[in-house]
XYZ file of C-alpha atoms in Angstrom:
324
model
C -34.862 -19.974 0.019
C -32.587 -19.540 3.310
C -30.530 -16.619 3.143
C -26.638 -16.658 4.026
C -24.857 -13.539 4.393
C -20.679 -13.824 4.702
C -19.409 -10.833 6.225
C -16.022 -9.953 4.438
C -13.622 -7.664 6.831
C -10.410 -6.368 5.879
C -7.755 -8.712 6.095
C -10.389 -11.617 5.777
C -9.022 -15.351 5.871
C -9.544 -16.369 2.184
C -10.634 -20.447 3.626
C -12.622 -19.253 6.391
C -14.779 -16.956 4.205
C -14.983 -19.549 1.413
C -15.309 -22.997 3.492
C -18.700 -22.003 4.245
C -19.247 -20.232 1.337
C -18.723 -23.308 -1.003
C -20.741 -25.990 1.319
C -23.760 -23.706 1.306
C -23.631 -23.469 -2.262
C -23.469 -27.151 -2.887
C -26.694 -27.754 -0.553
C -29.734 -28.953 -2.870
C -32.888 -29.645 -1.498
C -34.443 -33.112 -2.498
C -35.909 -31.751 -5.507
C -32.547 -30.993 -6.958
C -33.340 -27.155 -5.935
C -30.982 -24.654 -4.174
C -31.324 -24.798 -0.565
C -29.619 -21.850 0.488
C -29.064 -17.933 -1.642
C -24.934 -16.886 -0.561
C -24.119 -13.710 -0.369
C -20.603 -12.275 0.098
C -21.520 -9.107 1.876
C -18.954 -6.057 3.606
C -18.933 -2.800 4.569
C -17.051 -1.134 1.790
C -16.768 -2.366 -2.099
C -13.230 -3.482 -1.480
C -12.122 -5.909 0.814
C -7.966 -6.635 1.666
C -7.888 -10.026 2.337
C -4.962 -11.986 4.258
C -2.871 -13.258 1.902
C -1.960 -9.813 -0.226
C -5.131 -9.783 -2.771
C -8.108 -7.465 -2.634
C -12.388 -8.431 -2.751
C -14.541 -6.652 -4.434
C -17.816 -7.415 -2.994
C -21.124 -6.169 -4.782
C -23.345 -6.169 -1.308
C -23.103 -3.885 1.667
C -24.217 -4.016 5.075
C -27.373 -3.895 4.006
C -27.765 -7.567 3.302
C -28.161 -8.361 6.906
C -31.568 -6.901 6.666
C -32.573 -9.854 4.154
C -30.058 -12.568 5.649
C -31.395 -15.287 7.729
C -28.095 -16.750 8.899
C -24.806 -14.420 8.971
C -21.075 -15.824 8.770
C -18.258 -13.747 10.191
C -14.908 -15.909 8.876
C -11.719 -15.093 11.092
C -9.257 -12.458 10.123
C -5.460 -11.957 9.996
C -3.484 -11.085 13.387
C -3.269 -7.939 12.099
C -6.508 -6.554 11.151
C -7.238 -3.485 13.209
C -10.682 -3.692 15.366
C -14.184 -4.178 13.436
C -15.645 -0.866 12.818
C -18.606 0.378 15.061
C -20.890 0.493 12.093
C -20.263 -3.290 11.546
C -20.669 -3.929 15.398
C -24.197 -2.159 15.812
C -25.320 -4.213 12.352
C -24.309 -7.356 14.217
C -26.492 -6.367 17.708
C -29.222 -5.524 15.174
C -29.290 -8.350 13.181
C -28.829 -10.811 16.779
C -31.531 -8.430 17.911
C -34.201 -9.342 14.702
C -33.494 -12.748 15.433
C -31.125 -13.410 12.702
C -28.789 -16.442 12.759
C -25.205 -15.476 13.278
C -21.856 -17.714 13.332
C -18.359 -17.491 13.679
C -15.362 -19.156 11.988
C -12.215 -19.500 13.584
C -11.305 -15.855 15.594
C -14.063 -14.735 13.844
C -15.784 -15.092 17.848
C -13.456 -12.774 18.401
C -15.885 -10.051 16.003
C -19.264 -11.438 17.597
C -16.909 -10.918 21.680
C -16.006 -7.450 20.757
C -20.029 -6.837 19.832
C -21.338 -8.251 23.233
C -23.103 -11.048 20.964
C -21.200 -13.671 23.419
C -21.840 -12.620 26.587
C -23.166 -15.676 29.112
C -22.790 -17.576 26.419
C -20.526 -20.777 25.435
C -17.664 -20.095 22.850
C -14.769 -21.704 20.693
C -12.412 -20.223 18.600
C -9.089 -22.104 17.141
C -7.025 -23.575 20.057
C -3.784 -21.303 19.865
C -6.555 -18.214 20.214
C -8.671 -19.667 22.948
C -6.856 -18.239 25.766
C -6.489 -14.881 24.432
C -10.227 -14.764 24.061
C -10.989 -15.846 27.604
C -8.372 -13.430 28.573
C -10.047 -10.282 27.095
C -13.455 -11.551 27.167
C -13.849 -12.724 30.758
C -17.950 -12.749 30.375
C -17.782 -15.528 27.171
C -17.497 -19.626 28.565
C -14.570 -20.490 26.259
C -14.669 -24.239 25.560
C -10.927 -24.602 23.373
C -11.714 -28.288 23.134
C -14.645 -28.350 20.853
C -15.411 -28.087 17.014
C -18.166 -26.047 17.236
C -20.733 -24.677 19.761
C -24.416 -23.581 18.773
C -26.667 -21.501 21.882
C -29.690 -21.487 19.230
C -29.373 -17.946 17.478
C -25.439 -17.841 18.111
C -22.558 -20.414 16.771
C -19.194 -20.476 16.825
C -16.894 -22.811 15.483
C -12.563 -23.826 15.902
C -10.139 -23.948 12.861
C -11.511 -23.123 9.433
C -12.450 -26.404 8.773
C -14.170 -27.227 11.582
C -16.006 -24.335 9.804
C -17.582 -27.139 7.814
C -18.783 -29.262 10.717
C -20.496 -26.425 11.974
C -22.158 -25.520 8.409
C -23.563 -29.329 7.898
C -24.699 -29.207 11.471
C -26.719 -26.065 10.568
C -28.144 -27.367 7.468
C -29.150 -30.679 9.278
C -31.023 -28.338 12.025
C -32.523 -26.390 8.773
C -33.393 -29.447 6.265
C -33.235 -33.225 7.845
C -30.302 -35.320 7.716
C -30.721 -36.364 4.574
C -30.019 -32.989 2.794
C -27.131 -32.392 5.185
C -25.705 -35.869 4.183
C -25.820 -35.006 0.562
C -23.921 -31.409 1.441
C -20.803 -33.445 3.658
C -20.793 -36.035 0.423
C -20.311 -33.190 -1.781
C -18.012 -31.871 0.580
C -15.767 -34.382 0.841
C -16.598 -34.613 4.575
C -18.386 -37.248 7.575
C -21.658 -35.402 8.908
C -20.169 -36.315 11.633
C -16.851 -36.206 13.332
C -15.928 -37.997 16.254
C -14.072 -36.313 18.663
C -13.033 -32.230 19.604
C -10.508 -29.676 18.822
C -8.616 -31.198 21.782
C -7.157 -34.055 19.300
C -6.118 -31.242 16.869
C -3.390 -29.511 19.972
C -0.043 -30.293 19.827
C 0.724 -31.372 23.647
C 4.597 -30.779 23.270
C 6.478 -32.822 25.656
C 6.016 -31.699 29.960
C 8.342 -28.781 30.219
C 11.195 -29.747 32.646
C 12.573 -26.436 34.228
C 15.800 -26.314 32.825
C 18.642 -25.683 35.519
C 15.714 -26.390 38.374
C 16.302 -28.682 41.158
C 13.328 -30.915 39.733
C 15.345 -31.176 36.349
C 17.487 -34.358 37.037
C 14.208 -36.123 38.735
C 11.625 -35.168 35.637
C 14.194 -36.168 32.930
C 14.609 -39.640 34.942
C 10.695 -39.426 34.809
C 10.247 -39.261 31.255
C 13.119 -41.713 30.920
C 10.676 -44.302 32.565
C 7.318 -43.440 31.573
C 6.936 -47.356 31.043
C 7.247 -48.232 34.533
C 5.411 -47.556 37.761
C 6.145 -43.822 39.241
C 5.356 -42.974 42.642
C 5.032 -39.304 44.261
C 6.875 -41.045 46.782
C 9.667 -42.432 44.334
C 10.159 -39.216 42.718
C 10.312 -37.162 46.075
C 12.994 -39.468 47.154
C 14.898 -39.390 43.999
C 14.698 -35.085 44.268
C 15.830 -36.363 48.377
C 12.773 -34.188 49.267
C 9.567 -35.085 51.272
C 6.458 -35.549 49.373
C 5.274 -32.884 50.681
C 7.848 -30.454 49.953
C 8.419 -32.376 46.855
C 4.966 -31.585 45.803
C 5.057 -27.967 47.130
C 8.146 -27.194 44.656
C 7.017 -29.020 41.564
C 4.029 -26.709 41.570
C 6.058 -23.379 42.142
C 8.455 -24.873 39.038
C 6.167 -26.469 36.563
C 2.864 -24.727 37.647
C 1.463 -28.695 37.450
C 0.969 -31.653 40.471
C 3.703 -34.357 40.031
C 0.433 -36.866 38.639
C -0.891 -34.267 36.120
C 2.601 -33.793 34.567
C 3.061 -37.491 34.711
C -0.476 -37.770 32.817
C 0.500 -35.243 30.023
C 3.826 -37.249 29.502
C 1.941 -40.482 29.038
C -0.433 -39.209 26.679
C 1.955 -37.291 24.863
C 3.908 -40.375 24.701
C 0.968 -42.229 23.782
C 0.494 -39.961 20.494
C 3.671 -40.199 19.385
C 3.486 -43.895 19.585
C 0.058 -44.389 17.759
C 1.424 -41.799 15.050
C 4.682 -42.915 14.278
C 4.189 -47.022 15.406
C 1.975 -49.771 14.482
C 2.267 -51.103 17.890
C -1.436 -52.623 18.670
C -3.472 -50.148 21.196
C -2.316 -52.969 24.520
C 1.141 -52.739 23.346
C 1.142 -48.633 23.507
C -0.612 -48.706 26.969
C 2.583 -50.602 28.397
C 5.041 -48.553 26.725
C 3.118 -44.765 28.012
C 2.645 -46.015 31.274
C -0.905 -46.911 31.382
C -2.307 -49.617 33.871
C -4.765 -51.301 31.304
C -5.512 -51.151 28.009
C -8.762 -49.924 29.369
C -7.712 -47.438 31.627
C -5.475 -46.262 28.732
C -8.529 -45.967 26.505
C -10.761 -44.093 29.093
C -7.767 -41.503 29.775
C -6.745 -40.752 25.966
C -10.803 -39.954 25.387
C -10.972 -37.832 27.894
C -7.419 -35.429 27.400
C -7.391 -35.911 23.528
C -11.387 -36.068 23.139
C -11.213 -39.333 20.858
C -10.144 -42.952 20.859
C -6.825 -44.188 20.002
C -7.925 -45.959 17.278
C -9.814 -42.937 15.742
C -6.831 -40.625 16.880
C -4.175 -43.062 15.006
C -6.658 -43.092 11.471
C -6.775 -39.562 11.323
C -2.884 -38.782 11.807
C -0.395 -42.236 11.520
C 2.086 -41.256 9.667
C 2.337 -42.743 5.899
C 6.696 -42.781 6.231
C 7.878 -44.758 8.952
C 9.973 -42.937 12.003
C 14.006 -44.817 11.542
C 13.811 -47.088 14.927
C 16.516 -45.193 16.572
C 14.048 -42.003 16.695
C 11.286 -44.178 18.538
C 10.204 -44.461 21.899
């Protein structure tokens, strides 16, 4: 039987420790047998976790020794730094070949051991720069569910926890025991799609008080239409050039990738709030074709429309006056 160890640090995330806690569990081989043996494992008998409750946990530190995968779940924003002990049971365990994953800014745990190093990493999307920021040596990908290097995973958002847990059991036991564990879980094997449809793009920022504010605002006003470098250079009464030069000193963006992030942010709101058809929405965001609008919203949002619109319309209609 596999082995799973979850490591339990103070001010543990109650979901992230018990998302994959609960999908291992359910896993039964075809015989109807256990797949995997869970353990809840830490470094002390008594555990604060986020949320104002306290763990006790029956296994130590210990259990690594006898674990053949190892699941650090995130922690609270403001748990102190993982002890040395647990760091040096981490580079041992990586070190005996020993399976280990992350949930959520649990990558932050496996960083501060040097278990990420070279490597490709996610974490949840608010966290993502903070970890390339302070681990400049780990390939942060924010736009991801999950990424597995072999021996070392690491996953987004606590439920993307569970993507990452059914991709492990397919890699340990065939599809059809992992299709069994996402049934049980309530979840696809499968999701189509990043993190990067999970961000919230708020709307461009438009520098208030800036030179560039009048011209942006008119921008936005007219996302449906054609808009030119050259037409918004001459609105600002600027040349392109120096047009160009400025919008990058205010916005830290090119005039075409702040018009892109309008459109799609547009777009969004549109396919949330609207059931306009997917041609309709390209007009009103700005988008040549309905094709062109398709390739585009795949490639900033990492899905489709139509799979972006099933996963978060909106069930109350938006009062027309509030639409686009």
């Amino acid at each position: 039987m596999h082995s799973v160890a979850i490591l339990a640090l103070d001010e543990v995330v109650p979901f992230d420790m018990a998302a994959p806690m609960q999908v291992f569990d359910w896993t039964r081989l075809p015989d109807g047998r256990p797949a995997y043996r869970v353990r809840l494992c830490a470094e002390s008998p008594e555990v604060r976790a986020d949320g104002g409750f306290t763990l006790r946990v029956e296994h130590g530190l210990e259990a690594f020794t006898e674990a053949d995968t190892i699941i650090v779940p995130g922690r609270s924003p403001v748990a102190g730094p993982p002890s040395p002990r647990v760091l040096a049971a981490l580079r041992d365990a990586a070190a005996a070949g020993t399976r280990i994953a992350s949930v959520c800014v649990g990558a932050f745990v496996l960083a501060e051991a040097g278990l990420l190093d070279g490597l490709r990493a996610t974490t949840h999307w608010v966290a993502a720069d903070d970890l390339a920021r302070r681990f400049p040596a780990v390939e942060v990908q924010p736009d991801v569910l999950y990424v597995d290097n072999g021996r070392i995973l690491t996953s987004a958002g606590a439920a993307a926890a569970l993507d990452m847990c059914l991709h492990m059991i397919r890699r340990d036991l065939g599809s059809a025991v992992a299709a069994h564990a996402a049934r049980m879980s309530v979840m696809p094997l499968e999701r189509e799609g990043g993190q990067a449809q999970f961000i919230v793009y708020d709307h461009p920022p438009v520098p208030r008080g800036s030179t560039l504010e009048p011209v942006l605002e008119w921008a936005e006003d007219n996302l449906a239409h054609e808009i030119t470098l050259g037409a918004m250079a001459a609105r600002s009464g600027m040349s392109e050039r120096t047009f160009s030069r400025r919008f990058r000193e205010q916005t830290g963006s090119t005039p075409l990738q702040w018009l892109l992030r309008a459109r799609v942010r547009r777009a969004q709101y549109l396919l949330e709030n609207t059931a306009h058809p997917v041609e309709r929405i390209a007009r009103q965001a700005g988008f040549g074709s309905p094709t062109a609008f398709r390739e585009r919203f795949r490639r900033v949002v990492g899905t489709s429309p139509q799979a972006y619109r099933a996963a978060f319309h909106a069930k109350d209609p938006v009062p027309a006056a509030a639409r686009f």
